[in-house]
Coordinates of C-alpha atoms and ligand atoms in Angstrom, one line a residue:
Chain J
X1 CA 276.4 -33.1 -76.7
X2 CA 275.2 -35.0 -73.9
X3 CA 271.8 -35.0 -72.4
X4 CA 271.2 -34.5 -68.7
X5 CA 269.8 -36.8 -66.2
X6 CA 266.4 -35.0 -66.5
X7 CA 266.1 -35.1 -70.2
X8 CA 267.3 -39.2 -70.0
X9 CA 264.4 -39.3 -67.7
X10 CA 262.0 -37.3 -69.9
X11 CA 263.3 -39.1 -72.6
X12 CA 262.3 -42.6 -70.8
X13 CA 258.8 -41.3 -69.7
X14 CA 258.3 -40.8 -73.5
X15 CA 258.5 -43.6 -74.5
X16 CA 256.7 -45.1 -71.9
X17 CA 254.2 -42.6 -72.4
X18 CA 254.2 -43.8 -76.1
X19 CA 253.4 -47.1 -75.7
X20 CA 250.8 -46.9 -72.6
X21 CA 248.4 -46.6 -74.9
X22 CA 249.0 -49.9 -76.7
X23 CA 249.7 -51.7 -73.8
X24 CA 246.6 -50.5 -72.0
X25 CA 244.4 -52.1 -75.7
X26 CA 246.3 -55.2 -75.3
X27 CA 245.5 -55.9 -71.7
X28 CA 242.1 -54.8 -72.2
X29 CA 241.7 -57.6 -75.3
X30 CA 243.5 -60.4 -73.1
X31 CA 241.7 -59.5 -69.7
X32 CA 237.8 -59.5 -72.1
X33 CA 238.6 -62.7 -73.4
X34 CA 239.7 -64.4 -70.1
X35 CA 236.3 -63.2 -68.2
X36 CA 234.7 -64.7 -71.3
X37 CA 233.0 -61.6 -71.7
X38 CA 233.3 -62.9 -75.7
X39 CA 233.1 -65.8 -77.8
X40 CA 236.1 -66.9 -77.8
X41 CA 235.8 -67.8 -81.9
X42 CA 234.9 -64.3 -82.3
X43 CA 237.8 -62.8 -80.8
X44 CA 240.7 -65.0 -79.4
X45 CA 242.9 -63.7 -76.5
X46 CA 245.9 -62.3 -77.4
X47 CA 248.0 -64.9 -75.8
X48 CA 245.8 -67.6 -78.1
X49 CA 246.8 -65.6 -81.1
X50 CA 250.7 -65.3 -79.8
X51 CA 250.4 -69.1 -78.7
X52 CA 249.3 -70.0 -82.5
X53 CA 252.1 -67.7 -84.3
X54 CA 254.7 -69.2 -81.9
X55 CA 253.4 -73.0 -83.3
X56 CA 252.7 -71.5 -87.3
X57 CA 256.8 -70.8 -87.4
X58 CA 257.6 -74.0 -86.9
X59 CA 255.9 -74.5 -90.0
X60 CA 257.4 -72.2 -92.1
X61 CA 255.0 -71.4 -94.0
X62 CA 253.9 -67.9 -92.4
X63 CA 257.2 -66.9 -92.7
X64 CA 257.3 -67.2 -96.2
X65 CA 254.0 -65.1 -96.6
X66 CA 255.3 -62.6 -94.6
X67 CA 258.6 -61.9 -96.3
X68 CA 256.4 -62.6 -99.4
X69 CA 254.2 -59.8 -98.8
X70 CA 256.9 -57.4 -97.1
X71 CA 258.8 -57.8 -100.8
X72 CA 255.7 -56.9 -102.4
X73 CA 255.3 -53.7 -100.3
X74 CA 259.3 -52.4 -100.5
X75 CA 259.7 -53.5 -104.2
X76 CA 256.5 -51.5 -104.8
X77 CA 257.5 -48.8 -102.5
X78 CA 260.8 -48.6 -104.4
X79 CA 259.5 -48.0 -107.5
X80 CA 256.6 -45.9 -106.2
X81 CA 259.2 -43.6 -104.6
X82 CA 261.8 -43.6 -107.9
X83 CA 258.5 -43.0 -110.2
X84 CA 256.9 -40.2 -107.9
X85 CA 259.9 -38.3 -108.0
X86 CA 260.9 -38.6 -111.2
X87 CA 257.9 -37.1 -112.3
X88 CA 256.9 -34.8 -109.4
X89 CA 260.5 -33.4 -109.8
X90 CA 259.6 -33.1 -114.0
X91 CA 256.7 -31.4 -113.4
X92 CA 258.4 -28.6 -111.5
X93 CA 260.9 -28.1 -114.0
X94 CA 258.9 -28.1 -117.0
X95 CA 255.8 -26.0 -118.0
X96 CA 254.3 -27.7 -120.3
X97 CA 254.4 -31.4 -117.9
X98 CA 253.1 -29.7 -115.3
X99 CA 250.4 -28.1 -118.1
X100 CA 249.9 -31.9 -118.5
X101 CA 250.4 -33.1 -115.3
X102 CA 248.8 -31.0 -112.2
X103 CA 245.1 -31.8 -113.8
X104 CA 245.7 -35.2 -114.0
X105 CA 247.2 -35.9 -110.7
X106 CA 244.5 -33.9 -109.0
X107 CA 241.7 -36.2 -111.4
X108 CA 243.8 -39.6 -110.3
X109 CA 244.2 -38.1 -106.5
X110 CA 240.5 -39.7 -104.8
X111 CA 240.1 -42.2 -107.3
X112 CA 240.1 -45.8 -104.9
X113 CA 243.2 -47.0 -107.1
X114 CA 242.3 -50.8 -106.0
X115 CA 239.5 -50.1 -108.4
X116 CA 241.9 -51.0 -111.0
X117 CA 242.6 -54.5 -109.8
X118 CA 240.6 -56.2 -112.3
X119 CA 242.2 -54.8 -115.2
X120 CA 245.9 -54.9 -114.0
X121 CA 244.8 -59.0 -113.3
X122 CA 243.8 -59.2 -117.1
X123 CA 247.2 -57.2 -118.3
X124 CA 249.6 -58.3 -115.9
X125 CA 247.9 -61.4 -114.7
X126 CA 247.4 -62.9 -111.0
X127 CA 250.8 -63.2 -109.7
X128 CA 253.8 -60.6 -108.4
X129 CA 253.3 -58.3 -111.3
X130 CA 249.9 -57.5 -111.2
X131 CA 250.1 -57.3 -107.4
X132 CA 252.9 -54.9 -107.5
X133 CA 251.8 -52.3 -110.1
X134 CA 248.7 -52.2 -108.4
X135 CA 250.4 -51.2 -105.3
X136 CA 253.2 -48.7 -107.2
X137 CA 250.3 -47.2 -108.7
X138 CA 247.8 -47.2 -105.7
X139 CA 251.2 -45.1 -103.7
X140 CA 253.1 -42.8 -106.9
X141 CA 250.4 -40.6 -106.4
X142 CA 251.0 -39.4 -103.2
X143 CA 254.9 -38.8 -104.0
X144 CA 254.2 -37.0 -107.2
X145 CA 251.9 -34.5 -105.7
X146 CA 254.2 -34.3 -102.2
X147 CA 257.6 -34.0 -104.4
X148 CA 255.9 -31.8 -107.1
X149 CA 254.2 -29.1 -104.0
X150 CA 258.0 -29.5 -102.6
X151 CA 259.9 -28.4 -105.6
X152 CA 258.1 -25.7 -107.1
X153 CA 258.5 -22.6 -104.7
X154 CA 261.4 -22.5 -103.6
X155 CA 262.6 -19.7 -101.8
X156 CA 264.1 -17.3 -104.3
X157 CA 266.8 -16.1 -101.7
X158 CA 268.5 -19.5 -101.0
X159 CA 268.5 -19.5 -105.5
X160 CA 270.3 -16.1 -105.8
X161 CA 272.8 -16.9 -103.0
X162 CA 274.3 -20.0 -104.5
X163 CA 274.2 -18.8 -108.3
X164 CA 276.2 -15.7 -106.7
X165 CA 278.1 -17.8 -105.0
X166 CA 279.1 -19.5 -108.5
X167 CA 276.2 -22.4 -108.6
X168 CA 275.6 -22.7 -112.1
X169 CA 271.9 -22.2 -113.3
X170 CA 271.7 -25.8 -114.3
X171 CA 272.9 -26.8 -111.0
X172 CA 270.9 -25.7 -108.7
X173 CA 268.4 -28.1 -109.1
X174 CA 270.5 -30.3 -107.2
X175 CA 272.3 -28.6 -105.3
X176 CA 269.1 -26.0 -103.9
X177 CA 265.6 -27.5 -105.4
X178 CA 266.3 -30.6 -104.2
X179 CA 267.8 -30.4 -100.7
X180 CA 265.3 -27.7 -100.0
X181 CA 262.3 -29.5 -101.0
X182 CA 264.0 -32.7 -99.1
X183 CA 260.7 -32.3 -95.9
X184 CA 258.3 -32.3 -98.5
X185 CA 259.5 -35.6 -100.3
X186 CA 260.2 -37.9 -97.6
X187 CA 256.6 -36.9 -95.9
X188 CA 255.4 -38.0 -99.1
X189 CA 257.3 -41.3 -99.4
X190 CA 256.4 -41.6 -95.4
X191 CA 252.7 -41.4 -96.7
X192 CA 253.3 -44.0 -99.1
X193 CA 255.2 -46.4 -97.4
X194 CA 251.8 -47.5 -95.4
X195 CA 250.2 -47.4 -98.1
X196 CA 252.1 -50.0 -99.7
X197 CA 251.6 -52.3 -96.8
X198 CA 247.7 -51.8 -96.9
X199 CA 247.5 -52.1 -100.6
X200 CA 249.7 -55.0 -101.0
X201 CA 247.6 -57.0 -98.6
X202 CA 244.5 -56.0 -99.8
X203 CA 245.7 -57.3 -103.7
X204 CA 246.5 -60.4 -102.1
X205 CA 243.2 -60.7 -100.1
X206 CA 241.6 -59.9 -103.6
X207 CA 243.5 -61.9 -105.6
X208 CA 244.5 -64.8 -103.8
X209 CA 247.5 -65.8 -104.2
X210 CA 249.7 -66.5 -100.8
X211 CA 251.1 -63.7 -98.9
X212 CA 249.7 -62.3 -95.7
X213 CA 246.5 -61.0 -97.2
X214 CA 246.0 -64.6 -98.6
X215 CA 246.8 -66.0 -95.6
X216 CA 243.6 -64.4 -94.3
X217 CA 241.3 -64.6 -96.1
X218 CA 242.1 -68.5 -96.0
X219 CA 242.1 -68.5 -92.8
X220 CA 238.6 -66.7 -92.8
X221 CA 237.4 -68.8 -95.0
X222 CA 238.2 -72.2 -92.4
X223 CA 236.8 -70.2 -89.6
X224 CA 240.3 -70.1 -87.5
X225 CA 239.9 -66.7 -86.3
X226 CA 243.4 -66.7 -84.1
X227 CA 244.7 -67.1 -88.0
X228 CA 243.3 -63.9 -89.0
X229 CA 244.2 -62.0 -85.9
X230 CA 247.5 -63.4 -86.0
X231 CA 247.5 -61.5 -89.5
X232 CA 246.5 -58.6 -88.5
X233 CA 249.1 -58.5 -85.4
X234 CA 251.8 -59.5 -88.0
X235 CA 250.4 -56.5 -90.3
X236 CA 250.6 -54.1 -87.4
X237 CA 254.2 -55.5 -86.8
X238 CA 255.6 -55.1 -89.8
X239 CA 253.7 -51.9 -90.8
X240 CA 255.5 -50.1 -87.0
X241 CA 258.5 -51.4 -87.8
X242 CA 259.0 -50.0 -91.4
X243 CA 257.3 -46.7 -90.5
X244 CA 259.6 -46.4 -87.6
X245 CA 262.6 -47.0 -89.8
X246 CA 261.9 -44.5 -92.3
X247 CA 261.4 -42.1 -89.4
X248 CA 264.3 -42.4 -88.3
X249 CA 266.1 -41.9 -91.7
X250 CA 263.9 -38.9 -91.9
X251 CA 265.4 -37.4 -88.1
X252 CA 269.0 -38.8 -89.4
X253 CA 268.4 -37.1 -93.1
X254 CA 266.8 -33.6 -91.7
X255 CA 269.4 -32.7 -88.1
X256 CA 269.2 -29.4 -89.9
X257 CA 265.4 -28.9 -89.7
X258 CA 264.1 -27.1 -86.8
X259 CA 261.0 -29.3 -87.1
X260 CA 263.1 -32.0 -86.5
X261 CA 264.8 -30.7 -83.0
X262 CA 261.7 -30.1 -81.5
X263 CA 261.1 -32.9 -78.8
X264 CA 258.2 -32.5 -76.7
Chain X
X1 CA 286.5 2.3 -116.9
X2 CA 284.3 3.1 -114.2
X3 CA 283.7 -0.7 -111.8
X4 CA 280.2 -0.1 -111.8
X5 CA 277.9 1.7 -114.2
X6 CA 274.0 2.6 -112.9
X7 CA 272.6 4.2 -116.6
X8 CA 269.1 5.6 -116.1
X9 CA 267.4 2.9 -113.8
X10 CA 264.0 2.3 -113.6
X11 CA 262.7 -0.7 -111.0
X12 CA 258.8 -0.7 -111.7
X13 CA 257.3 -4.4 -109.5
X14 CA 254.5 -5.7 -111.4
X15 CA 251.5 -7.2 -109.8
X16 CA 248.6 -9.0 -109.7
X17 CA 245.6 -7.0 -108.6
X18 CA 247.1 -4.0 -106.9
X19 CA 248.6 -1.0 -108.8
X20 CA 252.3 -1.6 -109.8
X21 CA 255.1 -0.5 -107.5
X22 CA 257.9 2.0 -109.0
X23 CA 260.5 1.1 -106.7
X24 CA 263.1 3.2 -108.2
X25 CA 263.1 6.2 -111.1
X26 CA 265.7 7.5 -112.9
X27 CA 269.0 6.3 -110.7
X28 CA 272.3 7.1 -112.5
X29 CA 275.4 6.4 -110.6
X30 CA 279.0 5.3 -110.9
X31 CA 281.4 3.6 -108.9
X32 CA 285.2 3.5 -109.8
X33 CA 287.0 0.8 -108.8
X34 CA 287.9 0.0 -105.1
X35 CA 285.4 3.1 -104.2
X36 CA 283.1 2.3 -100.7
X37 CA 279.8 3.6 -101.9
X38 CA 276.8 3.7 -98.9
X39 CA 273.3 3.8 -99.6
X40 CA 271.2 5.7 -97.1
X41 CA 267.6 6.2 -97.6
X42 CA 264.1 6.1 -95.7
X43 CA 262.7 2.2 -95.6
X44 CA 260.8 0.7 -98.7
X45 CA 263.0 3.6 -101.0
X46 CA 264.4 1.1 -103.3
X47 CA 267.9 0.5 -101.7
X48 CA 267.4 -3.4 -101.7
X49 CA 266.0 -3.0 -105.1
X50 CA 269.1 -1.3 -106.6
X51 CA 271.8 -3.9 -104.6
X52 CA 269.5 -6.8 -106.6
X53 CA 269.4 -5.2 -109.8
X54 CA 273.4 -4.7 -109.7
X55 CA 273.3 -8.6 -108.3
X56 CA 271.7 -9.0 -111.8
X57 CA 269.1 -11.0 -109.6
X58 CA 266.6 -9.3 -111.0
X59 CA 266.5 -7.0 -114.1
X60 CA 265.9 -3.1 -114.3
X61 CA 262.4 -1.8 -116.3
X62 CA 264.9 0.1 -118.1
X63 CA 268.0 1.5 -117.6
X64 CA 271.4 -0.5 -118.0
X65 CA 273.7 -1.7 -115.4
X66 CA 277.4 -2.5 -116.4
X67 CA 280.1 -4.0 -114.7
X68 CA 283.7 -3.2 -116.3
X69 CA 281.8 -1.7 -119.4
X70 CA 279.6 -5.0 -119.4
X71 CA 275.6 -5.1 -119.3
X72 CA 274.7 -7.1 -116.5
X73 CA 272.6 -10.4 -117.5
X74 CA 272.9 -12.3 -114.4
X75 CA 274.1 -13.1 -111.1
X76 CA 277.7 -14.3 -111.2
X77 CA 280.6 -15.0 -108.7
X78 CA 282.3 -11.6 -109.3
X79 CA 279.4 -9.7 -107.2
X80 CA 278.9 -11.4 -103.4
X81 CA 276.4 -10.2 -101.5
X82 CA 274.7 -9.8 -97.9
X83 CA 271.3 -10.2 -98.1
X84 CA 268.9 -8.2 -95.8
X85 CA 267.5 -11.5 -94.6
X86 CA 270.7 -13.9 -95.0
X87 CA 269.2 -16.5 -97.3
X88 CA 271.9 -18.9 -95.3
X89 CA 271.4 -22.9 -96.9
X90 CA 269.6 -24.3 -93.7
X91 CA 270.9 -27.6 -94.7
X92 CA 274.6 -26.7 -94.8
X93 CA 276.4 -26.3 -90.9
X94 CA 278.3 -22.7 -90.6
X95 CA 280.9 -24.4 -91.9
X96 CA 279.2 -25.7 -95.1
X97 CA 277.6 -22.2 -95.7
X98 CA 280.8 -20.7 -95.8
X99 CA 282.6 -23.3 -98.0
X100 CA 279.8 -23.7 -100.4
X101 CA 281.3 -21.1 -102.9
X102 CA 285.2 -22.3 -102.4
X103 CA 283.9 -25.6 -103.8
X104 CA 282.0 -24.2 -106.2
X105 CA 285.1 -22.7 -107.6
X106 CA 286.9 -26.1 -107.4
X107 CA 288.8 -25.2 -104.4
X108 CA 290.8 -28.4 -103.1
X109 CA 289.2 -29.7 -99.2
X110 CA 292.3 -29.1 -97.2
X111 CA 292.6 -25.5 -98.6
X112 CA 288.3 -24.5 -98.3
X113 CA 288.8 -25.6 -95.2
X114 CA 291.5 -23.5 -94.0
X115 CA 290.0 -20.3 -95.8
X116 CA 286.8 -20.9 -94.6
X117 CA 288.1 -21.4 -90.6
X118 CA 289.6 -18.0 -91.4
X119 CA 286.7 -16.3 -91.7
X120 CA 285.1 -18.0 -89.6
X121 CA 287.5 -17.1 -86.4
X122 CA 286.6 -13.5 -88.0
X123 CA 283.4 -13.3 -87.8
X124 CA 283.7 -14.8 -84.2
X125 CA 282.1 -17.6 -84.6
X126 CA 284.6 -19.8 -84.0
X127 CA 283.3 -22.9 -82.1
X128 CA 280.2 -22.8 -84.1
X129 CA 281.7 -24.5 -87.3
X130 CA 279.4 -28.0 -87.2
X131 CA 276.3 -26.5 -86.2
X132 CA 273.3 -25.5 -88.3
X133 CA 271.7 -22.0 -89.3
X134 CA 268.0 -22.4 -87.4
X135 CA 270.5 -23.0 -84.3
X136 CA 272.2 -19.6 -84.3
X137 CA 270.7 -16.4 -83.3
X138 CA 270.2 -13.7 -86.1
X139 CA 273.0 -12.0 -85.5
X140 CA 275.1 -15.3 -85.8
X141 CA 273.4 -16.0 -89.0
X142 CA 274.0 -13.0 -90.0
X143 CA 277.9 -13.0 -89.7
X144 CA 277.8 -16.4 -91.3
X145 CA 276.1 -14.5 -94.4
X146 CA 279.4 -12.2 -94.5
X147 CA 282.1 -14.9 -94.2
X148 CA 280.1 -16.9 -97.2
X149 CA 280.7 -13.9 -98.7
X150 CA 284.3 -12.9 -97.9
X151 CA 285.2 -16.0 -98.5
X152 CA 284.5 -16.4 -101.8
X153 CA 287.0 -12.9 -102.7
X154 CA 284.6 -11.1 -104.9
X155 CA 285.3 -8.0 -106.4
X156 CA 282.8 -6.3 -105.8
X157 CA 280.6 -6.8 -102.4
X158 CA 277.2 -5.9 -102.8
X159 CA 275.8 -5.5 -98.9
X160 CA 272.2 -5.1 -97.6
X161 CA 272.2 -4.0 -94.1
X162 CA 275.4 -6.7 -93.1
X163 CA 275.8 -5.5 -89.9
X164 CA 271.8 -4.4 -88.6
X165 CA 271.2 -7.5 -86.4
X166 CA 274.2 -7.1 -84.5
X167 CA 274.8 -5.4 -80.8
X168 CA 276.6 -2.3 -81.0
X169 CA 280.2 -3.5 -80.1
X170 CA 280.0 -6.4 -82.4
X171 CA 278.9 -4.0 -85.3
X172 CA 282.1 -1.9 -84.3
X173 CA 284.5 -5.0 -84.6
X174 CA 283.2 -5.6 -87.6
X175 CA 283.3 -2.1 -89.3
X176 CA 286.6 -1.8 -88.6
X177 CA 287.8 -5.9 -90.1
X178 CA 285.8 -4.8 -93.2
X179 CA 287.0 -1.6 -93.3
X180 CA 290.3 -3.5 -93.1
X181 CA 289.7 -6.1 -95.6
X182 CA 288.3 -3.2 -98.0
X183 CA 291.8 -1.5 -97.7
X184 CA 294.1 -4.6 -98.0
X185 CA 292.2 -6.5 -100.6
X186 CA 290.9 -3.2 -102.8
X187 CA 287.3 -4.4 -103.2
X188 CA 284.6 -2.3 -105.0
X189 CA 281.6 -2.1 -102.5
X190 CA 278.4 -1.0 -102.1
X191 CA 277.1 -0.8 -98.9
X192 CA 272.9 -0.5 -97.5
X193 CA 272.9 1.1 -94.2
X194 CA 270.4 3.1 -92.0
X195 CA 273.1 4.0 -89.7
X196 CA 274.7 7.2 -90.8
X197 CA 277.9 7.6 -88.5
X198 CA 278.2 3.7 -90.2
X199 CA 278.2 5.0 -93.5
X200 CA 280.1 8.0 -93.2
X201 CA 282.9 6.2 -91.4
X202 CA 283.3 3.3 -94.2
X203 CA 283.0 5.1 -97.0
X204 CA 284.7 7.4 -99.4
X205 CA 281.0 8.4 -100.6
X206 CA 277.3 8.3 -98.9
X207 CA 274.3 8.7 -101.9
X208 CA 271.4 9.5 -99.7
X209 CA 268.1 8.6 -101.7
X210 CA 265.1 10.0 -101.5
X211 CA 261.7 8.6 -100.6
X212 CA 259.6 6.3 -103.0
X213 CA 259.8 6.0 -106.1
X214 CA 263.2 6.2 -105.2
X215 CA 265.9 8.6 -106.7
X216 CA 269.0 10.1 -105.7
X217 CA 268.8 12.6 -103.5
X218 CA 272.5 14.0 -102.9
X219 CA 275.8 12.3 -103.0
X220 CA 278.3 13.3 -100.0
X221 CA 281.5 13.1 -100.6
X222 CA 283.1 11.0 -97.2
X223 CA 286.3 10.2 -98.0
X224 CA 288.3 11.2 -94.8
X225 CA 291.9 10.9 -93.6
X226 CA 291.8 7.3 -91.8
X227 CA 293.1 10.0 -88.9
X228 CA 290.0 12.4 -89.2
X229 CA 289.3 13.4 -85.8
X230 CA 285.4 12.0 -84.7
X231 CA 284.7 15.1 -84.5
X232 CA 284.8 15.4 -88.4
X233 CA 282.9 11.9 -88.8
X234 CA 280.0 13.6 -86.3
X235 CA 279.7 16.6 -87.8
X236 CA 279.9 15.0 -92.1
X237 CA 277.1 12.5 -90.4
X238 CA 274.6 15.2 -88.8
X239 CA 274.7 17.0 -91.9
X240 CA 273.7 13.9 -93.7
X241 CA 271.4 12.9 -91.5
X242 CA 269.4 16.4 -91.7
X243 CA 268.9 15.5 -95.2
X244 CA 267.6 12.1 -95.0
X245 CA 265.3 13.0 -92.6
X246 CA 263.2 15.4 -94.7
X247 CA 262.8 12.1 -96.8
X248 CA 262.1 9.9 -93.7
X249 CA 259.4 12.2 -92.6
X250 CA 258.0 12.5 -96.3
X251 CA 257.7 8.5 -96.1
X252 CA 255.5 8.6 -93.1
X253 CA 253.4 11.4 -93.7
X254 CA 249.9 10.5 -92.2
X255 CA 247.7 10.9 -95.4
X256 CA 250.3 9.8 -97.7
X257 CA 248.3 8.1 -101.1
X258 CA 251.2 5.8 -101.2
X259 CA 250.9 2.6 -99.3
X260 CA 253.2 1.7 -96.3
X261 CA 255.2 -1.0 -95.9
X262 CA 253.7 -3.9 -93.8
Ligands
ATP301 N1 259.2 -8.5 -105.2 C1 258.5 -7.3 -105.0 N2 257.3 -7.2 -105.5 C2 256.6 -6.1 -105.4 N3 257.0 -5.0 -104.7 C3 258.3 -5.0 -104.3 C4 259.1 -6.2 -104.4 N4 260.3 -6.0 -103.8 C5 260.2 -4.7 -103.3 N5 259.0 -4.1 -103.6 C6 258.6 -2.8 -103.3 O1 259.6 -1.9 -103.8 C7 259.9 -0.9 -102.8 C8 261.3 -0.8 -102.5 O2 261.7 -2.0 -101.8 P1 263.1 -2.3 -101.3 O3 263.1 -3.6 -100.6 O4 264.1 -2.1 -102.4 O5 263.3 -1.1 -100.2 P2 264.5 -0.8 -99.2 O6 265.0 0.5 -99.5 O7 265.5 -1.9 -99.3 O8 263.8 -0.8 -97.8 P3 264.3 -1.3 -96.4 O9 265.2 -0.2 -95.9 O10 263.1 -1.3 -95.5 O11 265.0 -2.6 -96.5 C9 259.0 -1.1 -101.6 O12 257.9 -0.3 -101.7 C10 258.5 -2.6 -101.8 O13 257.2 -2.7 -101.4
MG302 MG1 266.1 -3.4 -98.0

């Protein structure tokens, strides 16, 4: 298949389109702090904060914290995603778990999870572990309840077709449940993927201990501002680029989806 | 040994806050083997019901269904069916639809594939093999549901309505290939239509039910010469048709206690 001129050019506009709006803050924030409309310690311009990161890789140092907090976020998200499953998928399939379960999720569901912080510090202590759980646990949430919703109505048509087409009972979990319920689990682990980020900086800005949240609040705490906005343009970074990856894997895993041919 | 045995079916739906539904009552029939049995009836009679229950999809309130002298206790590879509304895998291309069963019966690749292109080209949909179900127009789908089936060569083919999203020439291409494949290949089937002349012209016997709670009605025997003139197929249909419309017109009496389909 291959698209016409005007859908190239549609195609082009869109993205365009996309980013206007982010282009428009960004010139707004540079042209403020060049009138001086602000003091320039409260908010630096964005070229300031560029200008800094530029000098802060040199040193090495920011790129550690970054790829330090970017492992705490996928390793979390990894497990967050394996767990949720798991268990969302265990909870369809048996009555008494989901007996146990449904309560329970709903109970844990608007709980702030970072709540928990002190008490994974005292069991798990204030380095990667600690930091990690309390991100896994903060996100497995979300993928229980979004893989658990997914799995258990399945439409009974798409059931009786393959076992008459010889799909044995105990195979159609895998072979219907899951594939079926596919939307409904990867919006969950799309869900939880931010969440990670967010949560993983926020156990470092808590916690201390290196990583971009540290960085921060260190930074904070010596009054460089272009430090902390440099964090927070890092955060956004990373945060776009991952989201953007596991939308595409979503568009790649889903052609069949009619939600996913709809381009507007 | 009769193919299929229907002892003394009863179909009552259960549910929750509304009165219960008796979707069938007291529906005996048989069907030897390599017979073409319709099933014509006024809508919401039970027709679906009774292609499901012999699916073993469901099971019957009482009643027993056997297959070769066998109760039924499940579905199983020996019944295909059409469903009314496809039930296609919306994950699977056309192709992958119609090779899902082939590789469920441990079918080598080179041969699903050739099998499936077969029906495939016969269902003229050739050309559509690599694209997806929510793609294709119903009628597409729908001829996708039939090759899934056909391909999988089972004995019996249980079909709800295969051919009622299709244009009128299509419908006719297809009559005759099944009617062709039903000669050649000796299947059992049992066929949902509301088209009379349809049902008259494939089969060897039409049951016309009656409306809800659905019984049987009358069964027409329909077994022409394949030269019958269409006068003969006209003239068997008009008769039946006279008779399933006193039941069409008892389903949609105004005042009717019994609720109407949505
Ligand atoms: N799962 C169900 N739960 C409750 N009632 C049902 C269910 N399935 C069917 N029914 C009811 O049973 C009756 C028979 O339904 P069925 O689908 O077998 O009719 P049908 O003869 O196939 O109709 P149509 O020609 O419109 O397809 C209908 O009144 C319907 O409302
Ligand atoms: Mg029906």
């Amino acid at each position: 298949m291959h698209a016409t001129p005007v859908l190239r050019r549609a195609l082009g506009l869109g993205v365009l389109k996309r980013w206007a709006s982010v282009i428009a803050l960004f010139a707004l924030w540079e042209g403020v702090c060049r009138a001086r409309l602000v003091d320039p310690f409260l908010l630096p311009a964005l070229s300031e904060v560029l200008r800094r990161g530029a000098g802060e890789l040199w040193s090495g140092e920011l790129v550690a914290f970054t790829a330090l907090t970017l492992y705490r976020t996928l390793a979390a998200f990894v497990l967050a995603g394996a767990i949720g499953i798991a268990i969302g998928v265990s909870m369809s399939l048996s009555a008494p778990l989901r007996w146990f379960g449904e309560p329970v999720v709903s109970f844990a569901f608007p709980i702030p999870k970072i709540a928990l912080m002190p008490i994974f510090v005292l069991w798990f202590g204030v380095f990667d572990l600690s930091k990690i759980v309390m991100t896994t646990v903060a996100a497995v949430v979300t993928v229980i309840s979004a893989t658990h919703l997914g799995t258990r109505h399945i439409d009974k048509y798409l059931l009786w077709s393959a076992q008459s087409l010889g799909t044995h009972r105990r195979a159609l979990f895998w072979k219907i449940v899951i594939p079926a319920a596919l939307p409904a689990i990867l919006t969950g682990l799309q869900i939880a993927l931010p969440m990670c980020l967010i949560v993983s900086i926020v156990t470092e800005m808590i916690t201390g201990g290196r990583g971009l949240g540290g960085y921060m609040i260190y930074a904070s705490r010596f009054a460089e501002s272009d430090k902390v906005f440099l964090g927070i343009f890092l955060t956004a970074l990373i945060g776009y680029v991952l989201t953007e990856g596991l939308a595409m894997a979503r568009r790649r895993l889903l052609a069949w989806h009619p939600e996913e041919t709809v381009m507007v | 040994m009769p193919h299929i045995e229907i002892v003394g079916i009863t179909k009552v739906y259960e549910q929750p806050a509304a009165p219960p539904i008796v979707a069938l009552d007291g529906v005996d029939l048989t069907v030897e083997h390599d017979q073409f049995v319709s099933l014509v009836g006024p809508s919401g009679c039970g027709k679906s019901t009774l292609l499901h229950l012999v699916g073993g999809f469901i099971s019957p309130s009482t009643g027993e269904i056997r297959i070769d002298g066998r109760p039924v206790t499940g579905p199983g590879p020996d019944r295909g069916i059409v469903f009314q509304n496809f039930a296609l895998f919306p994950w699977l291309t056309v192709r992958g639809n119609v090779e899902y069963g082939l590789a469920e019966k441990g079918i080598p690749r080179r041969e699903r594939r050739k099998v499936a292109q077969h029906f495939i080209d016969m269902v003229k949909l050739t050309g559509f093999e690599e694209v997806y179900p929510h793609r294709l127009s119903g009628g597409m789908q729908q001829r996708v549901a039939l090759a899934r089936m056909l391909a999988c060569d089972p004995q019996i083919l249980l079909m709800d309505e295969p051919f009622g999203a299709l244009d009128a020439q299509t419908r006719l291409i297809l009559q005759e290939e099944l009617k062709e494949i039903w000669r050649q290949a000796r299947k059992t089937v049992l066929f949902v239509t509301h088209d009379v002349r349809e049902a008259v012209f494939l089969s060897q016997r039409v049951v016309v039910m009656t409306a809800r709670p659905g019984r049987i009605k009358e069964i027409v025997d329909t077994d022409l010469p394949a030269d019958a003139p269409r006068l003969a197929v006209d003239a068997l249909a008009e008769d039946i048709w006279a008779t399933l419309r006193e039941e069409v017109l008892k389903a949609v009496v105004p005042g009717d206690r019994r609720e109407q389909a949505p």
